[in-house]
PDB file of C-alpha atoms in Angstrom:
ATOM      1  CA  ASP A   1     -75.859-133.292 -50.033  1.00 62.00           C
ATOM      2  CA  GLY A   2     -76.173-132.821 -46.269  1.00 72.00           C
ATOM      3  CA  GLY A   3     -76.180-135.875 -44.106  1.00 94.00           C
ATOM      4  CA  ILE A   4     -74.468-138.160 -41.649  1.00 97.00           C
ATOM      5  CA  THR A   5     -71.633-140.419 -42.716  1.00 97.00           C
ATOM      6  CA  GLN A   6     -70.658-143.473 -40.723  1.00 98.00           C
ATOM      7  CA  SER A   7     -67.597-145.540 -41.473  1.00 96.00           C
ATOM      8  CA  PRO A   8     -66.689-148.267 -41.900  1.00 96.00           C
ATOM      9  CA  LYS A   9     -69.838-150.128 -42.918  1.00 96.00           C
ATOM     10  CA  TYR A  10     -68.426-153.387 -41.508  1.00 96.00           C
ATOM     11  CA  LEU A  11     -65.800-153.742 -38.775  1.00 95.00           C
ATOM     12  CA  PHE A  12     -64.183-156.748 -37.142  1.00 93.00           C
ATOM     13  CA  ARG A  13     -62.633-156.704 -33.705  1.00 90.00           C
ATOM     14  CA  LYS A  14     -60.149-159.125 -32.230  1.00 90.00           C
ATOM     15  CA  GLU A  15     -60.134-160.062 -28.553  1.00 85.00           C
ATOM     16  CA  GLY A  16     -58.623-157.331 -26.387  1.00 87.00           C
ATOM     17  CA  GLN A  17     -58.645-154.773 -29.159  1.00 92.00           C
ATOM     18  CA  ASN A  18     -60.101-151.268 -29.096  1.00 95.00           C
ATOM     19  CA  VAL A  19     -61.855-150.133 -32.273  1.00 96.00           C
ATOM     20  CA  THR A  20     -63.174-146.730 -33.267  1.00 97.00           C
ATOM     21  CA  LEU A  21     -66.315-146.053 -35.290  1.00 98.00           C
ATOM     22  CA  SER A  22     -66.453-142.802 -37.201  1.00 98.00           C
ATOM     23  CA  CYS A  23     -69.466-140.465 -37.432  1.00 98.00           C
ATOM     24  CA  GLU A  24     -69.360-137.174 -39.340  1.00 98.00           C
ATOM     25  CA  GLN A  25     -72.228-134.777 -40.087  1.00 98.00           C
ATOM     26  CA  ASN A  26     -72.463-131.716 -42.314  1.00 97.00           C
ATOM     27  CA  LEU A  27     -75.952-130.670 -41.219  1.00 96.00           C
ATOM     28  CA  ASN A  28     -74.605-128.089 -38.737  1.00 96.00           C
ATOM     29  CA  HIS A  29     -76.487-129.921 -36.000  1.00 97.00           C
ATOM     30  CA  ASP A  30     -75.595-129.255 -32.370  1.00 97.00           C
ATOM     31  CA  ALA A  31     -76.480-132.690 -30.969  1.00 97.00           C
ATOM     32  CA  MET A  32     -75.134-136.120 -31.859  1.00 98.00           C
ATOM     33  CA  TYR A  33     -76.011-139.572 -30.535  1.00 98.00           C
ATOM     34  CA  TRP A  34     -74.736-143.144 -30.577  1.00 98.00           C
ATOM     35  CA  TYR A  35     -77.067-146.142 -30.373  1.00 98.00           C
ATOM     36  CA  ARG A  36     -76.532-149.867 -30.267  1.00 98.00           C
ATOM     37  CA  GLN A  37     -79.013-152.256 -31.897  1.00 97.00           C
ATOM     38  CA  ASP A  38     -78.969-156.010 -31.326  1.00 95.00           C
ATOM     39  CA  PRO A  39     -80.887-158.378 -33.650  1.00 89.00           C
ATOM     40  CA  GLY A  40     -84.643-158.040 -33.197  1.00 83.00           C
ATOM     41  CA  GLN A  41     -84.175-155.271 -30.659  1.00 86.00           C
ATOM     42  CA  GLY A  42     -84.750-151.556 -30.553  1.00 90.00           C
ATOM     43  CA  LEU A  43     -82.157-148.831 -30.160  1.00 94.00           C
ATOM     44  CA  ARG A  44     -80.305-148.400 -26.888  1.00 96.00           C
ATOM     45  CA  LEU A  45     -78.548-145.112 -26.184  1.00 96.00           C
ATOM     46  CA  ILE A  46     -74.802-145.319 -25.552  1.00 98.00           C
ATOM     47  CA  TYR A  47     -73.718-141.662 -25.413  1.00 98.00           C
ATOM     48  CA  TYR A  48     -74.984-138.315 -26.602  1.00 97.00           C
ATOM     49  CA  SER A  49     -73.537-134.839 -26.945  1.00 98.00           C
ATOM     50  CA  GLN A  50     -75.414-131.563 -27.151  1.00 96.00           C
ATOM     51  CA  ILE A  51     -72.394-129.311 -27.515  1.00 96.00           C
ATOM     52  CA  VAL A  52     -68.724-129.497 -28.411  1.00 96.00           C
ATOM     53  CA  ASN A  53     -66.471-130.809 -25.620  1.00 96.00           C
ATOM     54  CA  ASP A  54     -69.411-132.125 -23.612  1.00 97.00           C
ATOM     55  CA  PHE A  55     -71.222-135.472 -23.645  1.00 97.00           C
ATOM     56  CA  GLN A  56     -73.482-137.561 -21.413  1.00 97.00           C
ATOM     57  CA  LYS A  57     -73.734-141.278 -20.767  1.00 97.00           C
ATOM     58  CA  GLY A  58     -76.744-143.152 -22.006  1.00 95.00           C
ATOM     59  CA  ASP A  59     -78.190-146.392 -20.652  1.00 93.00           C
ATOM     60  CA  ILE A  60     -75.356-148.665 -21.784  1.00 96.00           C
ATOM     61  CA  ALA A  61     -72.163-146.545 -21.706  1.00 97.00           C
ATOM     62  CA  GLU A  62     -69.979-149.130 -19.970  1.00 97.00           C
ATOM     63  CA  GLY A  63     -67.198-150.364 -22.259  1.00 96.00           C
ATOM     64  CA  TYR A  64     -67.546-147.419 -24.659  1.00 98.00           C
ATOM     65  CA  SER A  65     -65.951-143.989 -24.898  1.00 98.00           C
ATOM     66  CA  VAL A  66     -66.577-140.920 -27.053  1.00 98.00           C
ATOM     67  CA  SER A  67     -65.127-137.503 -27.816  1.00 98.00           C
ATOM     68  CA  ARG A  68     -66.623-134.339 -29.292  1.00 98.00           C
ATOM     69  CA  GLU A  69     -63.727-132.116 -30.229  1.00 98.00           C
ATOM     70  CA  LYS A  70     -65.467-130.744 -33.333  1.00 97.00           C
ATOM     71  CA  LYS A  71     -69.119-129.988 -33.956  1.00 97.00           C
ATOM     72  CA  GLU A  72     -69.262-132.229 -37.014  1.00 98.00           C
ATOM     73  CA  SER A  73     -67.534-135.288 -35.541  1.00 98.00           C
ATOM     74  CA  PHE A  74     -68.520-137.744 -32.776  1.00 98.00           C
ATOM     75  CA  PRO A  75     -66.369-140.903 -32.866  1.00 98.00           C
ATOM     76  CA  LEU A  76     -67.212-143.916 -30.715  1.00 98.00           C
ATOM     77  CA  THR A  77     -64.513-146.223 -29.321  1.00 98.00           C
ATOM     78  CA  VAL A  78     -65.505-149.735 -28.370  1.00 96.00           C
ATOM     79  CA  THR A  79     -62.973-150.748 -25.740  1.00 95.00           C
ATOM     80  CA  SER A  80     -61.768-154.198 -24.728  1.00 91.00           C
ATOM     81  CA  ALA A  81     -63.908-153.810 -21.593  1.00 91.00           C
ATOM     82  CA  GLN A  82     -67.018-154.282 -23.763  1.00 91.00           C
ATOM     83  CA  LYS A  83     -67.257-158.073 -23.690  1.00 89.00           C
ATOM     84  CA  ASN A  84     -70.125-158.451 -26.117  1.00 92.00           C
ATOM     85  CA  PRO A  85     -69.628-155.787 -28.784  1.00 94.00           C
ATOM     86  CA  THR A  86     -71.246-157.562 -31.737  1.00 95.00           C
ATOM     87  CA  ALA A  87     -74.112-155.304 -32.816  1.00 96.00           C
ATOM     88  CA  PHE A  88     -75.294-152.727 -35.341  1.00 97.00           C
ATOM     89  CA  TYR A  89     -74.170-149.236 -34.304  1.00 98.00           C
ATOM     90  CA  LEU A  90     -76.111-146.174 -35.367  1.00 98.00           C
ATOM     91  CA  CYS A  91     -75.060-142.548 -35.157  1.00 98.00           C
ATOM     92  CA  ALA A  92     -77.669-139.787 -35.290  1.00 97.00           C
ATOM     93  CA  SER A  93     -77.939-136.037 -34.977  1.00 97.00           C
ATOM     94  CA  SER A  94     -80.578-133.433 -34.170  1.00 96.00           C
ATOM     95  CA  ARG A  95     -80.613-129.678 -34.749  1.00 96.00           C
ATOM     96  CA  TYR A  96     -80.495-128.336 -31.189  1.00 95.00           C
ATOM     97  CA  GLY A  97     -80.535-131.431 -28.969  1.00 92.00           C
ATOM     98  CA  GLN A  98     -83.993-130.706 -27.638  1.00 92.00           C
ATOM     99  CA  LEU A  99     -86.296-133.551 -26.643  1.00 88.00           C
ATOM    100  CA  ASN A 100     -88.969-132.669 -29.208  1.00 90.00           C
ATOM    101  CA  GLU A 101     -86.649-132.942 -32.205  1.00 93.00           C
ATOM    102  CA  LYS A 102     -86.479-135.693 -34.785  1.00 93.00           C
ATOM    103  CA  LEU A 103     -83.299-137.628 -35.423  1.00 95.00           C
ATOM    104  CA  PHE A 104     -81.325-137.943 -38.626  1.00 96.00           C
ATOM    105  CA  PHE A 105     -79.478-141.253 -38.835  1.00 97.00           C
ATOM    106  CA  GLY A 106     -76.329-142.446 -40.523  1.00 97.00           C
ATOM    107  CA  SER A 107     -76.303-145.751 -42.413  1.00 97.00           C
ATOM    108  CA  GLY A 108     -74.779-147.691 -39.525  1.00 97.00           C
ATOM    109  CA  THR A 109     -71.717-149.832 -38.773  1.00 97.00           C
ATOM    110  CA  GLN A 110     -71.983-153.584 -38.224  1.00 97.00           C
ATOM    111  CA  LEU A 111     -69.356-154.631 -35.684  1.00 96.00           C
ATOM    112  CA  SER A 112     -68.431-158.290 -35.285  1.00 94.00           C
ATOM    113  CA  VAL A 113     -65.930-160.110 -33.100  1.00 88.00           C
ATOM    114  CA  LEU A 114     -63.355-162.420 -34.715  1.00 84.00           C
TER     115      LEU A 114
ATOM    116  CA  GLN B   1     -85.846-145.880 -15.608  1.00 71.00           C
ATOM    117  CA  LYS B   2     -87.946-144.572 -18.489  1.00 78.00           C
ATOM    118  CA  GLU B   3     -89.387-147.393 -20.564  1.00 90.00           C
ATOM    119  CA  VAL B   4     -91.210-147.801 -23.830  1.00 94.00           C
ATOM    120  CA  GLU B   5     -93.072-151.043 -24.512  1.00 95.00           C
ATOM    121  CA  GLN B   6     -94.056-152.419 -27.892  1.00 95.00           C
ATOM    122  CA  ASN B   7     -95.374-155.787 -29.009  1.00 89.00           C
ATOM    123  CA  SER B   8     -92.502-157.293 -30.990  1.00 85.00           C
ATOM    124  CA  GLY B   9     -94.817-159.066 -33.425  1.00 86.00           C
ATOM    125  CA  PRO B  10     -94.666-160.091 -36.138  1.00 92.00           C
ATOM    126  CA  LEU B  11     -97.923-158.396 -36.984  1.00 96.00           C
ATOM    127  CA  SER B  12     -99.275-159.781 -40.246  1.00 97.00           C
ATOM    128  CA  VAL B  13    -101.987-157.954 -42.205  1.00 97.00           C
ATOM    129  CA  PRO B  14    -103.330-158.491 -45.736  1.00 98.00           C
ATOM    130  CA  GLU B  15    -102.626-155.922 -48.404  1.00 98.00           C
ATOM    131  CA  GLY B  16    -105.142-153.079 -48.280  1.00 98.00           C
ATOM    132  CA  ALA B  17    -106.010-153.592 -44.610  1.00 98.00           C
ATOM    133  CA  ILE B  18    -105.362-151.236 -41.693  1.00 98.00           C
ATOM    134  CA  ALA B  19    -102.295-152.030 -39.603  1.00 97.00           C
ATOM    135  CA  SER B  20    -102.440-150.890 -35.977  1.00 97.00           C
ATOM    136  CA  LEU B  21     -99.232-150.580 -33.984  1.00 97.00           C
ATOM    137  CA  ASN B  22     -99.236-149.724 -30.299  1.00 96.00           C
ATOM    138  CA  CYS B  23     -96.752-148.342 -27.807  1.00 96.00           C
ATOM    139  CA  THR B  24     -96.970-147.605 -24.077  1.00 96.00           C
ATOM    140  CA  TYR B  25     -94.574-145.505 -22.033  1.00 95.00           C
ATOM    141  CA  SER B  26     -93.750-145.243 -18.351  1.00 94.00           C
ATOM    142  CA  ASP B  27     -92.829-141.566 -17.866  1.00 91.00           C
ATOM    143  CA  ARG B  28     -96.046-139.601 -17.415  1.00 91.00           C
ATOM    144  CA  GLY B  29     -94.156-136.364 -18.041  1.00 89.00           C
ATOM    145  CA  SER B  30     -93.144-137.333 -21.578  1.00 91.00           C
ATOM    146  CA  GLN B  31     -94.044-134.732 -24.188  1.00 90.00           C
ATOM    147  CA  SER B  32     -92.675-135.903 -27.534  1.00 92.00           C
ATOM    148  CA  PHE B  33     -93.418-139.122 -29.371  1.00 95.00           C
ATOM    149  CA  PHE B  34     -91.954-140.426 -32.600  1.00 96.00           C
ATOM    150  CA  TRP B  35     -92.542-143.328 -34.977  1.00 97.00           C
ATOM    151  CA  TYR B  36     -89.594-144.501 -37.065  1.00 97.00           C
ATOM    152  CA  ARG B  37     -89.670-147.141 -39.803  1.00 97.00           C
ATOM    153  CA  GLN B  38     -86.652-149.400 -40.222  1.00 97.00           C
ATOM    154  CA  TYR B  39     -86.136-151.790 -43.108  1.00 96.00           C
ATOM    155  CA  SER B  40     -83.912-154.796 -42.463  1.00 92.00           C
ATOM    156  CA  GLY B  41     -80.236-153.808 -42.379  1.00 90.00           C
ATOM    157  CA  LYS B  42     -81.020-150.123 -42.838  1.00 94.00           C
ATOM    158  CA  SER B  43     -81.168-147.124 -40.543  1.00 95.00           C
ATOM    159  CA  PRO B  44     -84.461-145.822 -39.107  1.00 96.00           C
ATOM    160  CA  GLU B  45     -86.377-143.037 -40.835  1.00 96.00           C
ATOM    161  CA  LEU B  46     -88.947-140.791 -39.207  1.00 96.00           C
ATOM    162  CA  ILE B  47     -92.510-141.255 -40.426  1.00 96.00           C
ATOM    163  CA  MET B  48     -94.581-139.476 -37.766  1.00 95.00           C
ATOM    164  CA  PHE B  49     -94.223-137.384 -34.632  1.00 95.00           C
ATOM    165  CA  ILE B  50     -96.906-136.180 -32.237  1.00 95.00           C
ATOM    166  CA  TYR B  51     -96.911-133.904 -29.202  1.00 92.00           C
ATOM    167  CA  SER B  52    -100.574-133.264 -28.438  1.00 89.00           C
ATOM    168  CA  ASN B  53    -103.397-135.543 -27.377  1.00 90.00           C
ATOM    169  CA  GLY B  54    -105.554-136.738 -30.233  1.00 93.00           C
ATOM    170  CA  ASP B  55    -104.874-137.757 -33.809  1.00 94.00           C
ATOM    171  CA  LYS B  56    -102.378-136.536 -36.367  1.00 95.00           C
ATOM    172  CA  GLU B  57    -102.737-137.624 -39.976  1.00 96.00           C
ATOM    173  CA  ASP B  58    -100.187-137.653 -42.782  1.00 96.00           C
ATOM    174  CA  GLY B  59    -101.225-139.472 -45.925  1.00 97.00           C
ATOM    175  CA  ARG B  60    -101.879-143.125 -45.085  1.00 98.00           C
ATOM    176  CA  PHE B  61    -100.427-142.728 -41.599  1.00 98.00           C
ATOM    177  CA  THR B  62    -102.248-141.612 -38.445  1.00 97.00           C
ATOM    178  CA  ALA B  63    -100.579-141.209 -35.067  1.00 97.00           C
ATOM    179  CA  GLN B  64    -102.800-141.254 -31.993  1.00 97.00           C
ATOM    180  CA  LEU B  65    -101.733-140.040 -28.558  1.00 96.00           C
ATOM    181  CA  ASN B  66    -103.520-140.574 -25.249  1.00 95.00           C
ATOM    182  CA  LYS B  67    -101.447-139.077 -22.442  1.00 93.00           C
ATOM    183  CA  ALA B  68    -103.902-140.077 -19.710  1.00 94.00           C
ATOM    184  CA  SER B  69    -103.498-143.741 -20.639  1.00 94.00           C
ATOM    185  CA  GLN B  70     -99.841-143.290 -21.626  1.00 95.00           C
ATOM    186  CA  TYR B  71    -100.075-144.872 -25.023  1.00 94.00           C
ATOM    187  CA  VAL B  72     -99.353-143.824 -28.559  1.00 97.00           C
ATOM    188  CA  SER B  73    -100.389-145.736 -31.642  1.00 97.00           C
ATOM    189  CA  LEU B  74     -99.729-145.709 -35.365  1.00 98.00           C
ATOM    190  CA  LEU B  75    -102.356-146.654 -37.925  1.00 98.00           C
ATOM    191  CA  ILE B  76    -101.371-147.461 -41.491  1.00 98.00           C
ATOM    192  CA  ARG B  77    -104.312-147.419 -43.893  1.00 98.00           C
ATOM    193  CA  ASP B  78    -104.350-149.331 -47.189  1.00 98.00           C
ATOM    194  CA  SER B  79    -101.264-151.297 -46.131  1.00 98.00           C
ATOM    195  CA  GLN B  80     -98.834-152.163 -48.915  1.00 97.00           C
ATOM    196  CA  PRO B  81     -96.132-154.848 -49.069  1.00 97.00           C
ATOM    197  CA  SER B  82     -93.605-151.988 -49.084  1.00 97.00           C
ATOM    198  CA  ASP B  83     -94.797-151.118 -45.572  1.00 98.00           C
ATOM    199  CA  SER B  84     -93.286-154.385 -44.313  1.00 97.00           C
ATOM    200  CA  ALA B  85     -90.633-153.233 -41.853  1.00 97.00           C
ATOM    201  CA  THR B  86     -89.962-152.786 -38.154  1.00 96.00           C
ATOM    202  CA  TYR B  87     -91.658-149.786 -36.572  1.00 97.00           C
ATOM    203  CA  LEU B  88     -89.895-148.176 -33.631  1.00 97.00           C
ATOM    204  CA  CYS B  89     -91.676-146.018 -31.092  1.00 97.00           C
ATOM    205  CA  ALA B  90     -89.528-143.373 -29.382  1.00 96.00           C
ATOM    206  CA  VAL B  91     -90.259-141.080 -26.474  1.00 93.00           C
ATOM    207  CA  THR B  92     -87.814-138.211 -27.023  1.00 87.00           C
ATOM    208  CA  PRO B  93     -84.574-139.074 -28.881  1.00 88.00           C
ATOM    209  CA  LEU B  94     -83.296-140.880 -25.814  1.00 89.00           C
ATOM    210  CA  VAL B  95     -85.670-143.801 -25.273  1.00 93.00           C
ATOM    211  CA  PHE B  96     -86.791-146.280 -27.923  1.00 95.00           C
ATOM    212  CA  GLY B  97     -89.034-149.313 -27.780  1.00 95.00           C
ATOM    213  CA  LYS B  98     -87.889-152.670 -29.155  1.00 94.00           C
ATOM    214  CA  GLY B  99     -89.972-152.242 -32.273  1.00 95.00           C
ATOM    215  CA  THR B 100     -92.868-154.093 -33.876  1.00 96.00           C
ATOM    216  CA  ARG B 101     -92.217-156.096 -37.029  1.00 96.00           C
ATOM    217  CA  LEU B 102     -94.988-155.599 -39.579  1.00 97.00           C
ATOM    218  CA  SER B 103     -95.540-157.967 -42.481  1.00 97.00           C
ATOM    219  CA  VAL B 104     -98.029-156.988 -45.192  1.00 97.00           C
ATOM    220  CA  ILE B 105     -99.113-160.021 -47.194  1.00 96.00           C
ATOM    221  CA  ALA B 106     -99.918-159.508 -50.875  1.00 93.00           C
TER     222      ALA B 106
END
C-alpha cells in the first residue's frame, strides 16, 4: 500500500536534547511538508520541500531543521533551541508541490517534553 | 502574512440538520481552497476542494466559494454523529485556519 509513514508515534525529549522525527513516503511525490499542531489549533507550516536537496522555511521554522537527501524521506529535527516543542507533528506530501494540489498526511508524531 | 480565519466553535447541530462552516482568507490572489476533516488524535483527510466561484457538490458535502467576498464555506447536509470532528480550511497547502469543531447531537 502506498502512503506516508511517520515514526515514532510518541516521542519524549529531555531538556537540551535534539530529537529527530522520521517521515517516509512511497507515493513517488515530489513535495513534502512538516506541520505543527497545538491543542485546539490548526496546522502551522514548519518547512517544505519541492525537490530533493532543496527546502523552504515555513511560518515557524525557528528551532527546527530538515534535510531532503532522498525523494522519499524528509526527516525533521527539533533542536534544543525550540523551547516549547510539545505538539503533534504532521508530515504530508503532494504530487508536484503545486498550490492547487491536495495533501496526503502521515499519522503524526506526538512530541512531549520530560 | 497570508491568513485564514475560522470560527473555532464548537458548532453543535442536531442529527439530520445542515451544518454550515465558514472560512475567510486575506490573500485576494488565492486560487485553491481545501476542506479537511480531522478526528481527535488523527491526521487530517481531504473532503472537498474548490477552485472556481460558485458551488461544488459531492454527496452530502457542498463547498461554496465567493472570491469577491473572500470566503469559502462547507455545508454538510443530513449531518450524522460520525461527522463530529474538526474541519480545517486551507488556502493552498501552505496556510491553514485553526479549524472549527463540529458536534452532531443524536
